[in-house]
Amino acid sequence: MNIGIDLGGTKIQVGIEKNGEIISQTKALLEEKDSLPSTLKQVINFIKPLMDHKVDGIGIGVPSVVDVKNGIVYNVTNIPSWKKVELKAILEKEFDVPVFVNNDVNCFAIGEHRFGLGKQFSNMVGMSIGTGLGSGIIIDNKLYAGVNCGAGEIGLLPYKDKNIEYYASGNFFSSFYDTTALDAYKAAKTGNTPSLAQWEEFGRHFGAAVQAVLYTYDPEAIILGGSLAKAFQFFKKSMEDSFQDFIYPEIINKLTILVSKNENIALLGAAALVDQALVGQTNAL
């Protein structure tokens, strides 16, 4: 059994992976984000009860650039106190088990490829749409993380007057319509016309993000995750309409786009980092 941790900018989720399922799961909002000691203490206190099980190791996904070999995380998104944290060394000293650290969206992609909808694909991209927009890349059944664990940052590519993430994440709704993606989703479900129009516009922007993935990686499949993926029904058509100008229609015709069905898939992917067979396949390790 392995412990998987999904550390986000606002919350922490911890669980034990056993036979491809998450057991003994705990989740909570991340507290005192301006204090490194406080946030580390919260992470450690979440792990401690799980160590009563026979645990082989700990895998953790964080929203940041990661020195995967040494388990050091830098400039964690929305956690201002995490500028440079030697997370692997800290947790291994505390719990005396192997610890592996990677980007959170990479963990999402690993989870889908190993345990979820991506099992049938050798080449796939996991795209997580939430407060931001990130991607995890699987090439020939191996995670491609890049030299600095920065591969897949499609959202940071220039787009219009900002970048893709500005228009194709939750930021779109707060910046242009003074609302939240959640409220826009709830309203769209009631048939609210303005909200449906917002999602239609969002879909055109998200289509640009998908096209960036296709031109860069040309995968068999893209699997969508994150909170905004739940609204896929409201932006699917406009996204697909945006593909009409894509220069290689054969690629579009062969592409499969799916929405993740397992809310614990990032936890499973983080736990899978401990599996030495999988870890040995990742280029960054």
XYZ file of N, CA and C in Angstrom:
855
model
N 0.843 -1.198 0.000
C 0.000 0.000 0.000
C 0.878 1.249 0.000
N 0.415 2.254 -0.737
C 1.141 3.512 -0.831
C 0.229 4.668 -0.441
N 0.803 5.696 0.144
C 0.052 6.907 0.447
C 0.153 7.859 -0.741
N -0.989 8.390 -1.145
C -1.021 9.401 -2.187
C -1.504 10.716 -1.598
N -0.863 11.822 -1.999
C -1.226 13.147 -1.499
C -1.414 14.082 -2.686
N -2.531 14.773 -2.709
C -2.798 15.792 -3.717
C -2.852 17.130 -2.996
N -1.791 17.926 -3.175
C -1.692 19.215 -2.496
C -2.036 20.320 -3.485
N -3.146 20.989 -3.252
C -3.556 22.067 -4.132
C -3.275 23.418 -3.508
N -3.612 24.470 -4.237
C -3.389 25.805 -3.715
C -4.333 26.163 -2.585
N -5.446 25.426 -2.476
C -6.422 25.737 -1.431
C -6.750 24.540 -0.537
N -6.407 23.346 -0.963
C -6.810 22.177 -0.174
C -5.731 21.102 -0.209
N -5.901 20.141 0.709
C -5.027 18.972 0.743
C -5.904 17.739 0.828
N -5.522 16.723 0.075
C -6.264 15.461 0.044
C -5.255 14.334 0.189
N -5.520 13.416 1.097
C -4.591 12.333 1.404
C -5.365 11.027 1.464
N -4.756 9.954 0.960
C -5.395 8.654 1.038
C -4.407 7.526 0.808
N -4.824 6.322 1.081
C -3.993 5.135 0.845
C -4.505 4.407 -0.385
N -3.585 4.094 -1.280
C -3.941 3.305 -2.464
C -3.744 1.829 -2.162
N -4.779 1.058 -2.428
C -4.721 -0.383 -2.264
C -5.455 -1.020 -3.427
N -4.719 -1.762 -4.248
C -5.300 -2.450 -5.404
C -6.082 -1.499 -6.320
N -5.516 -0.323 -6.539
C -6.133 0.621 -7.464
C -7.306 1.393 -6.910
N -7.517 1.328 -5.596
C -8.588 2.076 -4.952
C -8.005 2.918 -3.818
N -8.678 4.012 -3.494
C -8.255 4.863 -2.386
C -9.073 4.524 -1.149
N -8.370 4.235 -0.054
C -9.033 3.962 1.225
C -8.508 4.961 2.258
N -9.190 5.082 3.365
C -8.762 5.955 4.475
C -8.445 7.362 3.991
N -9.383 7.928 3.243
C -9.148 9.239 2.643
C -9.517 10.376 3.585
N -8.719 11.446 3.541
C -8.974 12.654 4.321
C -8.742 13.858 3.429
N -9.588 14.878 3.556
C -9.389 16.105 2.789
C -9.804 17.303 3.633
N -9.149 18.430 3.367
C -9.452 19.645 4.126
C -8.848 20.841 3.405
N -9.306 22.021 3.795
C -8.700 23.239 3.274
C -7.305 23.400 3.872
N -6.400 23.939 3.074
C -5.045 24.187 3.550
C -5.056 25.452 4.403
N -4.507 25.366 5.602
C -4.565 26.473 6.559
C -3.248 27.240 6.612
N -3.338 28.512 6.974
C -2.163 29.362 7.226
C -1.125 29.240 6.114
N -1.557 29.532 4.893
C -0.689 29.340 3.730
C 0.524 30.274 3.709
N 0.482 31.325 4.504
C 1.618 32.245 4.575
C 2.726 31.729 5.493
N 2.484 30.618 6.154
C 3.454 30.055 7.095
C 3.914 28.682 6.624
N 5.184 28.560 6.250
C 5.716 27.269 5.833
C 5.646 26.236 6.956
N 6.085 26.561 8.182
C 5.987 25.562 9.258
C 4.563 25.068 9.487
N 3.584 25.978 9.408
C 2.195 25.584 9.663
C 1.664 24.664 8.576
N 1.958 24.977 7.323
C 1.456 24.129 6.240
C 2.138 22.769 6.248
N 3.428 22.746 6.522
C 4.130 21.466 6.611
C 3.584 20.626 7.767
N 3.294 21.276 8.877
C 2.726 20.566 10.025
C 1.375 19.962 9.669
N 0.560 20.699 8.904
C -0.739 20.166 8.508
C -0.579 18.950 7.603
N 0.349 19.024 6.655
C 0.607 17.883 5.781
C 1.052 16.672 6.599
N 1.992 16.875 7.496
C 2.527 15.784 8.318
C 1.424 15.180 9.206
N 0.595 16.041 9.787
C -0.475 15.542 10.663
C -1.531 14.747 9.897
N -1.703 15.053 8.607
C -2.628 14.280 7.786
C -2.059 12.895 7.480
N -0.749 12.824 7.339
C -0.101 11.556 6.992
C -0.021 10.622 8.192
N 0.248 11.157 9.367
C 0.536 10.341 10.557
C -0.460 9.214 10.803
N -1.774 9.469 10.789
C -2.707 8.364 11.079
C -2.632 7.228 10.051
N -2.256 7.564 8.822
C -2.203 6.548 7.775
C -0.988 5.637 7.921
N -0.008 6.063 8.674
C 1.199 5.266 8.859
C 0.954 4.068 9.765
N -0.257 3.971 10.348
C -0.611 2.780 11.112
C -0.760 1.571 10.194
N -1.001 1.840 8.895
C -1.062 0.772 7.902
C 0.358 0.407 7.466
N 0.490 -0.715 6.810
C 1.793 -1.118 6.276
C 2.020 -0.376 4.957
N 2.701 0.744 5.060
C 2.882 1.648 3.923
C 4.279 1.481 3.351
N 4.345 1.315 2.016
C 5.644 1.162 1.357
C 6.296 2.492 1.021
N 5.486 3.540 0.827
C 6.058 4.826 0.479
C 4.972 5.871 0.311
N 5.423 7.096 0.040
C 4.527 8.247 -0.089
C 4.786 8.920 -1.422
N 3.709 9.213 -2.154
C 3.800 9.996 -3.377
C 2.975 11.251 -3.226
N 3.497 12.377 -3.684
C 2.789 13.643 -3.502
C 2.853 14.487 -4.764
N 1.698 15.011 -5.165
C 1.613 15.910 -6.304
C 1.404 17.334 -5.828
N 2.169 18.262 -6.388
C 2.081 19.670 -5.989
C 1.962 20.544 -7.238
N 1.251 21.665 -7.154
C 1.086 22.545 -8.318
C 2.287 23.464 -8.499
N 3.386 22.889 -8.958
C 4.607 23.685 -9.087
C 5.612 22.972 -9.974
N 6.697 23.673 -10.246
C 7.866 23.052 -10.865
C 8.569 22.250 -9.784
N 9.031 21.054 -10.142
C 9.607 20.147 -9.156
C 10.966 19.636 -9.622
N 11.938 19.661 -8.731
C 13.180 18.916 -8.927
C 12.852 17.486 -8.500
N 12.469 16.673 -9.476
C 11.929 15.349 -9.158
C 12.973 14.467 -8.489
N 14.202 14.521 -8.959
C 15.243 13.659 -8.415
C 15.459 13.906 -6.933
N 15.478 15.172 -6.528
C 15.749 15.517 -5.136
C 14.487 15.836 -4.347
N 13.332 15.847 -5.018
C 12.080 16.096 -4.316
C 11.946 17.489 -3.763
N 12.477 18.470 -4.502
C 12.389 19.870 -4.083
C 11.333 20.566 -4.927
N 10.435 21.308 -4.283
C 9.388 22.035 -5.007
C 9.667 23.532 -4.920
N 9.308 24.223 -6.001
C 9.598 25.652 -6.100
C 8.322 26.441 -6.419
N 8.133 27.556 -5.712
C 7.087 28.524 -6.052
C 5.730 27.856 -6.279
N 5.243 27.194 -5.253
C 3.987 26.456 -5.359
C 2.819 27.424 -5.563
N 2.008 27.142 -6.561
C 0.896 28.016 -6.929
C -0.062 28.224 -5.762
N -0.307 29.481 -5.432
C -1.268 29.894 -4.403
C -0.874 29.502 -2.981
N 0.374 29.053 -2.783
C 0.878 28.842 -1.416
C 2.134 29.703 -1.282
N 1.994 30.965 -0.892
C 3.095 31.923 -0.947
C 4.314 31.542 -0.115
N 4.132 30.746 0.927
C 5.261 30.394 1.786
C 6.134 29.286 1.193
N 5.655 28.633 0.141
C 6.398 27.517 -0.451
C 7.219 28.007 -1.649
N 8.313 28.702 -1.361
C 9.204 29.202 -2.409
C 10.207 28.126 -2.841
N 10.783 27.469 -1.868
C 11.686 26.341 -2.109
C 11.581 25.420 -0.903
N 11.023 24.240 -1.142
C 10.775 23.311 -0.031
C 11.362 21.951 -0.371
N 12.265 21.480 0.462
C 12.879 20.165 0.247
C 11.933 19.101 0.814
N 10.835 18.916 0.107
C 9.721 18.121 0.615
C 10.087 16.658 0.803
N 10.801 16.098 -0.143
C 11.210 14.690 -0.048
C 12.032 14.452 1.222
N 13.036 15.275 1.445
C 13.913 15.108 2.612
C 13.141 15.285 3.916
N 12.235 16.272 3.942
C 11.466 16.540 5.161
C 10.569 15.357 5.511
N 9.850 14.833 4.519
C 8.911 13.743 4.793
C 9.623 12.413 5.033
N 10.741 12.180 4.345
C 11.478 10.933 4.587
C 12.088 10.930 5.988
N 12.537 12.086 6.451
C 13.071 12.168 7.817
C 11.971 11.929 8.846
N 10.783 12.434 8.552
C 9.657 12.325 9.485
C 9.108 10.901 9.553
N 9.018 10.210 8.389
C 8.293 8.939 8.339
C 9.158 7.734 7.980
N 10.373 7.954 7.572
C 11.316 6.867 7.294
C 10.792 5.883 6.248
N 10.148 6.413 5.211
C 9.754 5.632 4.040
C 10.117 6.448 2.798
N 10.272 5.795 1.645
C 10.603 6.547 0.423
C 9.490 7.524 0.058
N 9.887 8.715 -0.391
C 8.931 9.747 -0.799
C 9.265 10.205 -2.219
N 8.243 10.326 -3.047
C 8.426 10.778 -4.419
C 7.503 11.963 -4.675
N 8.036 12.999 -5.312
C 7.298 14.245 -5.526
C 7.234 14.535 -7.017
N 6.062 15.010 -7.469
C 5.917 15.378 -8.871
C 4.850 16.460 -8.984
N 4.715 17.012 -10.170
C 3.679 17.995 -10.447
C 2.294 17.358 -10.323
N 1.326 18.116 -9.830
C -0.007 17.555 -9.571
C -0.720 17.093 -10.836
N -0.565 17.832 -11.935
C -1.244 17.419 -13.164
C -0.544 16.211 -13.781
N 0.759 16.086 -13.578
C 1.445 14.852 -13.983
C 0.857 13.664 -13.237
N 0.565 13.855 -11.949
C -0.042 12.774 -11.170
C -1.431 12.434 -11.701
N -2.181 13.452 -12.106
C -3.488 13.215 -12.718
C -3.343 12.363 -13.973
N -2.361 12.708 -14.825
C -2.151 11.951 -16.066
C -1.714 10.522 -15.779
N -0.802 10.346 -14.826
C -0.360 9.003 -14.441
C -1.540 8.187 -13.923
N -2.354 8.816 -13.088
C -3.508 8.113 -12.534
C -4.470 7.644 -13.608
N -4.768 8.523 -14.572
C -5.673 8.136 -15.646
C -5.064 7.029 -16.510
N -3.760 7.123 -16.778
C -3.114 6.144 -17.646
C -3.015 4.777 -16.983
N -2.812 4.775 -15.689
C -2.611 3.495 -15.003
C -3.905 2.897 -14.459
N -4.806 3.759 -13.991
C -5.992 3.251 -13.304
C -7.318 3.670 -13.950
N -7.278 4.635 -14.864
C -8.523 5.220 -15.340
C -8.790 5.060 -16.819
N -9.350 6.104 -17.399
C -9.783 6.065 -18.796
C -8.626 5.992 -19.778
N -7.425 6.323 -19.326
C -6.275 6.329 -20.218
C -5.578 4.994 -20.373
N -6.069 3.962 -19.715
C -5.402 2.653 -19.783
C -5.303 2.115 -21.204
N -6.248 2.512 -22.054
C -6.284 1.980 -23.422
C -5.406 2.750 -24.400
N -4.741 3.831 -23.918
C -3.973 4.683 -24.820
C -2.489 4.691 -24.443
N -1.630 4.583 -25.453
C -0.180 4.669 -25.226
C 0.297 6.113 -25.207
N -0.443 6.988 -25.898
C -0.078 8.401 -25.986
C -1.308 9.239 -25.645
N -1.254 9.933 -24.528
C -2.402 10.706 -24.074
C -1.944 11.936 -23.311
N -2.857 12.870 -23.197
C -2.604 14.083 -22.422
C -3.746 14.266 -21.433
N -3.398 14.478 -20.171
C -4.391 14.825 -19.168
C -4.401 16.330 -18.998
N -5.556 16.951 -19.169
C -5.680 18.399 -19.012
C -6.574 18.689 -17.806
N -6.033 19.410 -16.855
C -6.781 19.749 -15.657
C -7.212 21.212 -15.743
N -8.535 21.422 -15.722
C -9.098 22.773 -15.854
C -9.712 23.176 -14.516
N -9.090 24.116 -13.859
C -9.591 24.598 -12.589
C -9.306 26.080 -12.472
N -8.729 26.474 -11.354
C -8.290 27.854 -11.199
C -7.296 28.214 -12.293
N -6.462 27.245 -12.663
C -5.533 27.386 -13.775
C -5.755 26.279 -14.779
N -4.785 26.123 -15.693
C -4.875 25.092 -16.726
C -3.516 24.431 -16.868
N -3.463 23.127 -16.614
C -2.210 22.387 -16.721
C -2.404 21.094 -17.479
N -1.294 20.524 -17.953
C -1.359 19.276 -18.712
C -0.273 18.315 -18.253
N -0.594 17.024 -18.275
C 0.372 15.965 -18.028
C 0.481 15.122 -19.282
N 1.694 14.778 -19.676
C 1.940 14.170 -20.976
C 2.402 12.722 -20.820
N 1.715 11.801 -21.479
C 2.131 10.406 -21.542
C 2.517 10.102 -22.996
N 3.771 9.702 -23.221
C 4.263 9.357 -24.550
C 4.811 7.932 -24.504
N 4.307 7.078 -25.383
C 4.729 5.674 -25.412
C 4.662 5.043 -24.020
N 3.550 5.285 -23.343
C 3.274 4.715 -22.013
C 4.192 5.231 -20.912
N 4.901 6.331 -21.160
C 5.794 6.901 -20.159
C 5.431 8.359 -19.925
N 5.545 8.784 -18.673
C 5.350 10.189 -18.362
C 6.491 11.002 -18.957
N 6.134 12.056 -19.706
C 7.151 12.999 -20.151
C 6.993 14.271 -19.335
N 7.954 14.528 -18.464
C 7.860 15.674 -17.563
C 8.769 16.820 -17.968
N 9.696 16.567 -18.908
C 10.663 17.604 -19.249
C 11.831 17.599 -18.285
N 12.847 18.354 -18.605
C 14.058 18.403 -17.774
C 13.759 18.957 -16.386
N 12.879 19.961 -16.307
C 12.578 20.618 -15.040
C 11.164 20.337 -14.547
N 10.566 19.265 -15.048
C 9.197 18.919 -14.685
C 8.231 20.022 -15.115
N 8.582 20.717 -16.193
C 7.748 21.818 -16.652
C 7.031 21.560 -17.954
N 7.151 20.347 -18.504
C 6.453 20.045 -19.757
C 4.944 20.039 -19.534
N 4.210 20.488 -20.521
C 2.756 20.459 -20.437
C 2.115 21.739 -19.951
N 2.905 22.793 -19.739
C 2.327 24.054 -19.272
C 1.698 24.815 -20.441
N 0.748 24.166 -21.077
C 0.066 24.738 -22.231
C -0.624 26.057 -21.870
N -1.143 26.133 -20.663
C -1.877 27.321 -20.248
C -1.056 28.592 -20.236
N 0.254 28.469 -20.183
C 1.115 29.648 -20.116
C 1.580 30.122 -21.482
N 1.173 29.429 -22.537
C 1.512 29.887 -23.883
C 0.789 31.206 -24.187
N 1.441 32.119 -24.917
C 0.788 33.391 -25.267
C -0.505 33.156 -26.060
N -1.516 33.958 -25.743
C -2.804 33.846 -26.430
C -3.521 35.178 -26.285
N -3.936 35.739 -27.410
C -4.550 37.067 -27.419
C -3.654 38.051 -26.679
N -4.197 38.783 -25.706
C -3.389 39.775 -24.991
C -2.782 39.227 -23.700
N -3.048 37.969 -23.367
C -2.562 37.380 -22.114
C -1.893 36.042 -22.420
N -2.467 34.975 -21.849
C -2.054 33.613 -22.171
C -3.291 32.722 -22.215
N -3.104 31.481 -22.603
C -4.256 30.589 -22.762
C -4.989 30.396 -21.444
N -4.247 30.249 -20.360
C -4.863 30.001 -19.056
C -5.820 31.116 -18.656
N -5.501 32.350 -19.024
C -6.333 33.499 -18.656
C -7.743 33.354 -19.229
N -7.834 32.744 -20.416
C -9.107 32.610 -21.107
C -9.726 31.216 -20.973
N -8.921 30.204 -20.630
C -9.400 28.820 -20.665
C -9.262 28.135 -19.309
N -9.610 28.861 -18.262
C -9.636 28.301 -16.909
C -10.711 29.049 -16.131
N -10.805 28.781 -14.848
C -11.791 29.483 -14.033
C -11.595 30.987 -14.021
N -10.381 31.412 -14.316
C -10.082 32.834 -14.350
C -10.955 33.576 -15.373
N -11.349 32.898 -16.437
C -12.166 33.508 -17.490
C -13.444 34.113 -16.922
N -14.107 33.379 -16.039
C -15.396 33.821 -15.528
C -15.258 34.987 -14.552
N -14.222 34.953 -13.722
C -14.015 36.054 -12.787
C -13.516 37.310 -13.487
N -12.715 37.150 -14.529
C -12.125 38.300 -15.208
C -13.097 39.001 -16.149
N -13.944 38.233 -16.820
C -14.793 38.820 -17.856
C -16.264 38.961 -17.450
N -16.693 38.172 -16.468
C -18.118 38.197 -16.124
C -18.379 38.378 -14.627
N -17.347 38.645 -13.872
C -17.499 38.909 -12.442
C -18.335 37.841 -11.751
N -18.055 36.601 -12.102
C -18.737 35.469 -11.468
C -17.710 34.358 -11.285
N -18.152 33.207 -10.843
C -17.263 32.053 -10.719
C -17.707 30.971 -11.677
N -16.799 30.086 -12.003
C -17.156 28.967 -12.876
C -18.252 28.121 -12.240
N -18.195 27.969 -10.919
C -19.206 27.169 -10.229
C -20.584 27.795 -10.368
N -20.665 29.107 -10.160
C -21.962 29.770 -10.284
C -22.460 29.728 -11.727
N -21.539 29.894 -12.679
C -21.925 29.823 -14.090
C -22.416 28.418 -14.450
N -21.797 27.415 -13.843
C -22.201 26.022 -14.074
C -23.599 25.766 -13.505
N -23.819 26.216 -12.276
C -25.128 26.028 -11.646
C -26.224 26.723 -12.456
N -25.923 27.914 -12.928
C -26.915 28.663 -13.706
C -27.178 27.999 -15.050
N -26.119 27.500 -15.681
C -26.274 26.834 -16.980
C -27.150 25.597 -16.860
N -27.042 24.906 -15.740
C -27.857 23.697 -15.541
C -29.349 24.015 -15.461
N -29.674 25.262 -15.114
C -31.082 25.672 -15.061
C -31.555 26.211 -16.409
N -30.632 26.260 -17.391
C -30.984 26.779 -18.702
C -30.812 28.272 -18.836
N -30.135 28.912 -17.879
C -29.929 30.353 -17.913
C -29.183 30.761 -19.180
N -29.803 31.585 -20.007
C -29.253 31.923 -21.321
C -27.911 32.645 -21.247
N -27.752 33.677 -20.417
C -26.439 34.336 -20.335
C -25.318 33.385 -19.901
N -25.603 32.510 -18.971
C -24.579 31.568 -18.510
C -24.217 30.568 -19.595
N -25.209 30.107 -20.325
C -24.934 29.194 -21.436
C -24.048 29.876 -22.482
N -24.290 31.171 -22.699
C -23.472 31.924 -23.654
C -22.042 32.072 -23.145
N -21.870 32.217 -21.838
C -20.532 32.313 -21.255
C -19.754 31.023 -21.480
N -20.413 29.902 -21.267
C -19.746 28.616 -21.482
C -19.437 28.395 -22.963
N -20.312 28.883 -23.825
C -20.053 28.768 -25.257
C -18.792 29.554 -25.636
N -18.681 30.756 -25.084
C -17.477 31.555 -25.348
C -16.242 30.875 -24.755
N -16.382 30.353 -23.553
C -15.275 29.640 -22.912
C -14.803 28.486 -23.794
N -15.733 27.765 -24.377
C -15.395 26.614 -25.218
C -14.530 26.988 -26.399
N -14.775 28.141 -26.977
C -13.940 28.571 -28.104
C -12.502 28.813 -27.656
N -12.353 29.398 -26.477
C -11.000 29.611 -25.939
C -10.346 28.288 -25.561
N -11.127 27.397 -24.954
C -10.553 26.109 -24.577
C -10.167 25.311 -25.818
N -10.908 25.505 -26.891
C -10.534 24.866 -28.148
C -9.133 25.257 -28.591
N -8.738 26.491 -28.324
C -7.378 26.935 -28.654
C -6.349 26.174 -27.816
N -6.692 25.892 -26.558
C -5.795 25.118 -25.698
C -5.633 23.698 -26.228
N -6.743 23.095 -26.644
C -6.692 21.744 -27.209
C -5.849 21.732 -28.483
N -6.015 22.731 -29.323
C -5.230 22.790 -30.543
C -3.736 22.910 -30.242
N -3.393 23.657 -29.201
C -1.984 23.759 -28.804
C -1.434 22.393 -28.419
N -2.236 21.606 -27.710
C -1.835 20.247 -27.336
C -1.653 19.386 -28.581
N -2.568 19.504 -29.525
C -2.510 18.675 -30.730
C -1.287 19.021 -31.579
N -1.022 20.295 -31.753
C 0.138 20.686 -32.547
C 1.444 20.289 -31.866
N 1.431 20.249 -30.548
C 2.662 19.977 -29.796
C 2.903 18.488 -29.604
N 1.865 17.733 -29.227
C 2.055 16.337 -28.825
C 1.316 15.318 -29.690
N 0.287 15.725 -30.415
C -0.448 14.820 -31.299
C -0.830 13.516 -30.605
N -1.583 13.580 -29.471
C -1.921 12.355 -28.729
C -3.105 11.609 -29.331
N -3.269 10.377 -28.877
C -4.468 9.619 -29.234
C -5.689 10.169 -28.515
N -5.477 10.591 -27.276
C -6.608 11.006 -26.451
C -6.218 12.154 -25.535
N -7.207 12.957 -25.203
C -7.091 13.979 -24.164
C -8.152 13.664 -23.122
N -7.732 13.595 -21.869
C -8.663 13.321 -20.774
C -8.746 14.569 -19.909
N -9.955 15.061 -19.723
C -10.174 16.303 -18.994
C -10.476 16.022 -17.524
N -9.852 16.801 -16.669
C -10.117 16.727 -15.241
C -10.185 18.123 -14.664
N -10.298 18.210 -13.343
C -10.447 19.508 -12.701
C -11.905 19.900 -12.597
N -12.171 20.922 -11.815
C -13.549 21.282 -11.500
C -14.359 21.704 -12.721
N -13.737 22.361 -13.708
C -14.487 22.844 -14.856
C -14.841 21.735 -15.840
N -14.169 20.598 -15.738
C -14.484 19.491 -16.644
C -15.917 19.008 -16.461
N -16.475 19.244 -15.286
C -17.855 18.833 -15.028
C -18.844 19.563 -15.944
N -18.423 20.710 -16.450
C -19.295 21.515 -17.307
C -19.059 21.235 -18.787
N -18.399 20.149 -19.108
C -18.009 19.869 -20.492
C -19.206 19.907 -21.440
N -20.340 19.453 -20.988
C -21.533 19.439 -21.854
C -21.900 20.834 -22.347
N -21.501 21.864 -21.575
C -21.871 23.225 -21.931
C -20.851 23.914 -22.841
N -19.653 23.345 -22.943
C -18.675 23.978 -23.844
C -18.124 23.025 -24.906
N -18.635 21.806 -24.931
C -18.139 20.822 -25.899
C -18.368 21.263 -27.347
N -19.589 21.706 -27.660
C -19.901 22.034 -29.050
C -19.076 23.210 -29.560
N -18.987 24.269 -28.782
C -18.215 25.428 -29.234
C -16.730 25.092 -29.326
N -16.247 24.227 -28.440
C -14.868 23.746 -28.553
C -14.674 23.026 -29.876
N -15.580 22.116 -30.189
C -15.473 21.356 -31.430
C -15.605 22.270 -32.656
N -16.467 23.272 -32.563
C -16.616 24.222 -33.672
C -15.311 24.967 -33.935
N -14.546 25.210 -32.880
C -13.287 25.943 -33.032
C -12.240 25.135 -33.795
N -12.476 23.824 -33.931
C -11.512 22.969 -34.636
C -11.639 23.078 -36.163
N -12.622 23.794 -36.637
C -12.856 23.839 -38.081
C -11.673 24.415 -38.848
N -10.918 25.291 -38.197
C -9.768 25.902 -38.857
C -8.464 25.154 -38.577
N -8.560 24.037 -37.868
C -7.343 23.264 -37.573
C -6.785 22.710 -38.879
N -5.493 22.883 -39.077
C -4.895 22.623 -40.382
C -4.827 21.138 -40.734
N -4.891 20.236 -39.724
C -4.812 18.799 -39.993
C -6.100 18.124 -39.540
N -7.132 18.122 -40.350
C -8.423 17.534 -39.930
C -8.327 16.055 -39.597
N -7.352 15.335 -40.188
C -7.214 13.908 -39.878
C -6.899 13.692 -38.397
N -6.133 14.593 -37.828
C -5.798 14.493 -36.401
C -7.053 14.667 -35.551
N -7.877 15.640 -35.901
C -9.127 15.874 -35.176
C -10.033 14.642 -35.274
N -10.104 14.048 -36.440
C -10.992 12.900 -36.650
C -10.575 11.692 -35.820
N -9.283 11.571 -35.556
C -8.796 10.416 -34.803
C -8.750 10.665 -33.295
N -8.893 11.916 -32.905
C -8.737 12.279 -31.492
C -9.936 11.839 -30.655
N -9.648 11.319 -29.460
C -10.678 11.000 -28.472
C -10.553 11.965 -27.302
N -11.649 12.604 -26.930
C -11.667 13.485 -25.758
C -12.646 12.918 -24.744
N -12.166 12.658 -23.536
C -12.970 12.057 -22.484
C -12.915 12.922 -21.231
N -13.891 12.756 -20.369
C -13.918 13.452 -19.078
C -13.682 12.436 -17.974
N -12.747 12.740 -17.101
C -12.394 11.831 -16.008
C -13.628 11.480 -15.172
N -13.694 10.230 -14.760
C -14.832 9.759 -13.972
C -14.481 9.481 -12.510
N -13.191 9.554 -12.178
C -12.748 9.177 -10.832
C -12.197 10.400 -10.116
N -12.898 10.856 -9.097
C -12.466 12.064 -8.385
C -11.168 11.857 -7.604
N -10.752 10.598 -7.437
C -9.522 10.296 -6.712
C -8.345 9.979 -7.634
N -8.499 10.275 -8.921
C -7.491 9.806 -9.872
C -6.128 10.453 -9.640
N -6.089 11.718 -9.209
C -4.800 12.369 -8.930
C -4.132 11.741 -7.707
N -4.934 11.344 -6.719
C -4.390 10.633 -5.551
C -3.789 9.303 -5.970
N -4.494 8.586 -6.826
C -3.985 7.304 -7.312
C -2.683 7.499 -8.083
N -2.616 8.557 -8.887
C -1.398 8.836 -9.632
C -0.242 9.193 -8.727
N -0.526 9.958 -7.670
C 0.530 10.297 -6.711
C 1.034 9.049 -6.006
N 0.110 8.194 -5.588
C 0.510 6.951 -4.928
C 1.330 6.077 -5.859
N 1.009 6.121 -7.158
C 1.721 5.300 -8.138
C 3.176 5.724 -8.310
N 3.514 6.949 -7.886
C 4.908 7.383 -7.963
C 5.817 6.467 -7.157
N 5.255 5.833 -6.148
C 6.051 4.959 -5.278
C 6.404 3.656 -5.976
N 5.549 3.254 -6.879
C 5.778 2.006 -7.597
C 7.040 2.141 -8.445
N 8.052 1.417 -8.086
C 9.340 1.575 -8.755
C 9.293 1.226 -10.243
N 8.403 0.339 -10.630
C 8.295 0.016 -12.044
C 7.819 1.237 -12.821
N 6.828 1.958 -12.267
C 6.324 3.157 -12.941
C 7.333 4.291 -12.838
N 7.918 4.462 -11.652
C 8.884 5.542 -11.462
C 10.053 5.360 -12.425
N 10.451 4.134 -12.666
C 11.560 3.882 -13.565
C 11.254 4.213 -15.004
N 9.950 4.338 -15.334
C 9.553 4.672 -16.698
C 9.538 6.165 -16.945
N 9.475 7.003 -15.894
C 9.355 8.433 -16.096
C 10.705 9.025 -16.461
N 10.730 9.803 -17.497
C 12.002 10.334 -17.977
C 12.686 11.217 -16.955
N 11.883 11.852 -16.093
C 12.472 12.794 -15.150
C 13.188 12.087 -14.015
N 12.968 10.795 -13.871
C 13.628 10.070 -12.799
C 14.734 9.194 -13.362
